Backbone as a printed PyTorch tensor [residue, N CA C, xyz], in Angstrom:
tensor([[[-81.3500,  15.4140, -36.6790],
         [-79.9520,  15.7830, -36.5630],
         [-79.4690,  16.2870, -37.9130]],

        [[-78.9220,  17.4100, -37.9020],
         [-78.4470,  18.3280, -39.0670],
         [-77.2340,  18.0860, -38.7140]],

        [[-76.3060,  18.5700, -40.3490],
         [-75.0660,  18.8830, -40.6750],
         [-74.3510,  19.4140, -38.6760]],

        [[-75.0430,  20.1960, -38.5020],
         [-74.4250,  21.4250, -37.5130],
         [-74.5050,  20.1460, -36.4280]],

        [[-75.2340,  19.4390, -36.1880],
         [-75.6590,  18.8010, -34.7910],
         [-74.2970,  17.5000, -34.3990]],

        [[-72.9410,  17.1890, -35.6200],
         [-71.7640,  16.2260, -35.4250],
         [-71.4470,  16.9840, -34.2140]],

        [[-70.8910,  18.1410, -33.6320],
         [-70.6650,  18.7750, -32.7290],
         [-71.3390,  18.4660, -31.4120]],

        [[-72.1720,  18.0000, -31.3360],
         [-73.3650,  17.2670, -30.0810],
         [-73.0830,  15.5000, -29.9190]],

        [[-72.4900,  14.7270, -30.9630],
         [-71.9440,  13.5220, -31.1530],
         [-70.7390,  13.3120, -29.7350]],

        [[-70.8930,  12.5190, -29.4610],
         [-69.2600,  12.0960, -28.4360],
         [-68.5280,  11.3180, -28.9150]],

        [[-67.1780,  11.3070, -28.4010],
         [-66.3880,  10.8630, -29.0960],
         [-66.5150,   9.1380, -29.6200]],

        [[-67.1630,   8.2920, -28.4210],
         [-67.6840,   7.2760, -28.4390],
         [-68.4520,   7.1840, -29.9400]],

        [[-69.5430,   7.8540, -30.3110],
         [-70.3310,   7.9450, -30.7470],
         [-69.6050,   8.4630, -32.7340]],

        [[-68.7230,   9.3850, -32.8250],
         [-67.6990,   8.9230, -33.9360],
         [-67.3410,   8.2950, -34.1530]],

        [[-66.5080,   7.6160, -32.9930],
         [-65.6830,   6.2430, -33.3240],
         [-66.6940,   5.4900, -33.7280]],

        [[-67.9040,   5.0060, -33.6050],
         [-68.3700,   4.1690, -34.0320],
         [-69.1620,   4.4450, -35.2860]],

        [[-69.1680,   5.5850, -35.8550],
         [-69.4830,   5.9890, -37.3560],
         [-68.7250,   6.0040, -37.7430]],

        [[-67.2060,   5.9150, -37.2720],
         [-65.9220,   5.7060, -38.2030],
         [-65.8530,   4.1340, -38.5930]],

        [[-66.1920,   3.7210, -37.6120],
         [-65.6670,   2.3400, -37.8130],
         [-66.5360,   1.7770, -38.7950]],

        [[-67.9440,   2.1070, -38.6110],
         [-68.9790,   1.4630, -39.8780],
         [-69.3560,   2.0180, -40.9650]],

        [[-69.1350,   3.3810, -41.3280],
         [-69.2240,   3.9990, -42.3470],
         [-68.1060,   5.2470, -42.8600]],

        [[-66.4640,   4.7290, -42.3930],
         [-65.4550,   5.6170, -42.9030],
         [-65.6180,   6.8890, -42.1670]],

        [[-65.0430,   7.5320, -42.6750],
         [-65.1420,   9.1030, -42.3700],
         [-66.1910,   9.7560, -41.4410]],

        [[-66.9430,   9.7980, -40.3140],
         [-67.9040,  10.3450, -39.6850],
         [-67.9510,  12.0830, -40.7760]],

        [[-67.2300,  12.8310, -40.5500],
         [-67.0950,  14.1110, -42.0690],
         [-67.5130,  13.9550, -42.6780]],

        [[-67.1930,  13.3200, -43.5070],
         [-67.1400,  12.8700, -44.8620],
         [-68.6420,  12.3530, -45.0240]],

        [[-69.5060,  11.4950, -44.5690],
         [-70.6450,  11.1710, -44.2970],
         [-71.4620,  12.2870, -44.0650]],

        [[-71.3810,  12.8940, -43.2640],
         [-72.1680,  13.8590, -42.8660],
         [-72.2050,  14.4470, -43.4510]],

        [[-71.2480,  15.2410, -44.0750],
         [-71.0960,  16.2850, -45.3390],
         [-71.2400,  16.0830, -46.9010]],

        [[-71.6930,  14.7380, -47.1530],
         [-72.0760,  14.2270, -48.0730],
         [-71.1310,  13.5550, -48.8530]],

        [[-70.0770,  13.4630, -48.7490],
         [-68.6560,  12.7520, -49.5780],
         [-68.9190,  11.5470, -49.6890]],

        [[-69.7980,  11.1340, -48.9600],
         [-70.0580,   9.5620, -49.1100],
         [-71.1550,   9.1370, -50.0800]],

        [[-71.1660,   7.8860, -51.1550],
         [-71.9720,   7.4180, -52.1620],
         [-72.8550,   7.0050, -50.9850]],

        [[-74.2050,   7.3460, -51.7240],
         [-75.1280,   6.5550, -51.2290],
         [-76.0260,   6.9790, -49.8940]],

        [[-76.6580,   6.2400, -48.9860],
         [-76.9820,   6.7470, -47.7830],
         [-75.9640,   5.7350, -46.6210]],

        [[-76.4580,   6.2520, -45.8510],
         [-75.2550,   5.5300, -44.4010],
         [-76.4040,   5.1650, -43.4640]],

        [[-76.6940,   3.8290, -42.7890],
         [-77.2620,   3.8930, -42.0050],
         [-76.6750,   3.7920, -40.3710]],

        [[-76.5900,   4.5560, -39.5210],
         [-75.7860,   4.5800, -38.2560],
         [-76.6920,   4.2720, -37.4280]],

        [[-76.4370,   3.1250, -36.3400],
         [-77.1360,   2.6890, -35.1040],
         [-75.5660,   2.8760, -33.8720]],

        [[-76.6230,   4.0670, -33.1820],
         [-75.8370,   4.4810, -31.8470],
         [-76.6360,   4.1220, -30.7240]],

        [[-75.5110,   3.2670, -30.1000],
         [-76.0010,   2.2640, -28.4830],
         [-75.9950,   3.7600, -27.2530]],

        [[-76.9800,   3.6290, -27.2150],
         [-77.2870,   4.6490, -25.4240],
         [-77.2280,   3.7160, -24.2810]],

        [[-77.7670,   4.0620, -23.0530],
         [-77.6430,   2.8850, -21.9060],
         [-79.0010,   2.5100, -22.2240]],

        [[-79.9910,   3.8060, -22.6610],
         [-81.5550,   3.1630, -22.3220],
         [-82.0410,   2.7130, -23.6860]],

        [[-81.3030,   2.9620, -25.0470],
         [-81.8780,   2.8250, -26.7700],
         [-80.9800,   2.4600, -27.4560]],

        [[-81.2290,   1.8240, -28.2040],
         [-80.4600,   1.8280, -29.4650],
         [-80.8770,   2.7770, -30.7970]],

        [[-80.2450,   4.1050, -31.5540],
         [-80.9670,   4.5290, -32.2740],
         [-80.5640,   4.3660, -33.7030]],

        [[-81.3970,   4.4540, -34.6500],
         [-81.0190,   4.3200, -35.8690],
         [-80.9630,   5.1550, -37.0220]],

        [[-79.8890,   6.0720, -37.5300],
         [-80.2410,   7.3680, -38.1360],
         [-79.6300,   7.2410, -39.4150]],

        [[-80.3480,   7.8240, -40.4150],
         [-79.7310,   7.5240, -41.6810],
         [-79.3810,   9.2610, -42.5170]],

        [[-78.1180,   8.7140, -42.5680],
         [-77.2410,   9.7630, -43.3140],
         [-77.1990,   9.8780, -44.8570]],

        [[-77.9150,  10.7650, -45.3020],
         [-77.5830,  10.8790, -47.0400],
         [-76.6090,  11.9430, -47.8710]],

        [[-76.8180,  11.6480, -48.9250],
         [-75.3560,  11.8860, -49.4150],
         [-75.5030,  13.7250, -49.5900]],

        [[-76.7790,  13.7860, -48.9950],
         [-77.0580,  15.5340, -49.2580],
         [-76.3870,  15.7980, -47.6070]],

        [[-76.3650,  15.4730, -46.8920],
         [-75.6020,  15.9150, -45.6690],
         [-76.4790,  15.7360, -44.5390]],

        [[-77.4950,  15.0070, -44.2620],
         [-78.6380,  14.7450, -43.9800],
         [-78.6320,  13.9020, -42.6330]],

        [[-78.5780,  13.9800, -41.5660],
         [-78.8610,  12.8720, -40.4310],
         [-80.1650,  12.9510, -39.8380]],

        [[-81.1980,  11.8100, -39.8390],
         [-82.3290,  11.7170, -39.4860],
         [-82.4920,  10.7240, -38.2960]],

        [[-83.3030,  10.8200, -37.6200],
         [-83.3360,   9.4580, -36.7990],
         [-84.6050,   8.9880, -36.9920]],

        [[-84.6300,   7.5290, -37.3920],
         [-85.2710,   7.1670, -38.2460],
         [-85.9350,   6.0010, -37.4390]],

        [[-85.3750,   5.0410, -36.2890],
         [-86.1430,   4.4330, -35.1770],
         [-84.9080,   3.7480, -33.8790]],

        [[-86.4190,   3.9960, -33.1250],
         [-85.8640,   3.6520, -31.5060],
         [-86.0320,   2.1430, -31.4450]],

        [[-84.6950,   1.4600, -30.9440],
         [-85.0600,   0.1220, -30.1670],
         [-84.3220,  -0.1840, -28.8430]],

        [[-84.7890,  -1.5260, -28.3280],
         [-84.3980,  -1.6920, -27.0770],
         [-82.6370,  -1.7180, -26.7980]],

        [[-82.1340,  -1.1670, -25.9580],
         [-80.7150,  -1.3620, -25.7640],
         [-80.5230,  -3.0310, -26.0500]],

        [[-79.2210,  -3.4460, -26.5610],
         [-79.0170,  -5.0090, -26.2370],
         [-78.1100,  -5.0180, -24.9450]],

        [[-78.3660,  -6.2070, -24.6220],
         [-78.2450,  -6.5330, -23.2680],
         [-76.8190,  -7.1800, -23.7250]],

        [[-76.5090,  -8.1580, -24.8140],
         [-75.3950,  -8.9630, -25.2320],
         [-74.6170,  -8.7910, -26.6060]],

        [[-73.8680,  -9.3760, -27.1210],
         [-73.4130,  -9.3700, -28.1190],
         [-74.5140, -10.4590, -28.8560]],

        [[-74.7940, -10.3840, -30.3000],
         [-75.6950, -11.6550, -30.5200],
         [-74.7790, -12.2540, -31.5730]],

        [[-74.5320, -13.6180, -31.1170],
         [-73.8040, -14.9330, -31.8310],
         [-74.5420, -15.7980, -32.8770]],

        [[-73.8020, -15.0890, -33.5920],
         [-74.2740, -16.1480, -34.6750],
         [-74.1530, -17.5220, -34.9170]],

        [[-75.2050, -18.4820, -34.8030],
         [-74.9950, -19.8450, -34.9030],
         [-76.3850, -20.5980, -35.3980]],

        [[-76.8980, -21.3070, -35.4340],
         [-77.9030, -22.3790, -35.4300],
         [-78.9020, -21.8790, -34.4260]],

        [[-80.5130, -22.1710, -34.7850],
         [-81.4210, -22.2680, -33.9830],
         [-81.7940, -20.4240, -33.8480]]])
């Protein structure tokens, strides 16, 4: 996923690069220190793509959808 490919993102799928790494823009286009790592929930994957500060979105690995929220506690 390139610079050009935010346009293929849904809106779902911003909101939740907004919410964990500021600006979805701004990230993508490099304004952001550092790299960004973004995990976007599908019905069938969870994917994991990392954004660098050159403007860079890669997808970097596939895992299983979660089924739940996971709670943090003991055991």
């Amino acid at each position: 996923m390139d610079v050009e490919d935010v346009a293929e993102l849904t809106k779902q799928q911003l909101d939740f690069i907004e919410r964990v790494g500021g600006n979805p823009r701004d990230v993508l286009q490099g304004a952001a220190a550092g790299a960004v790592f973004v995990y976007v929930e599908e019905p069938t994957q969870t994917v994991r793509y990392e954004v660098t500060t050159q403007g860079e979105a890669r997808r970097v690995d596939t895992f299983a959808p979660r089924s739940r929220p996971r709670l943090a506690g003991p055991g």
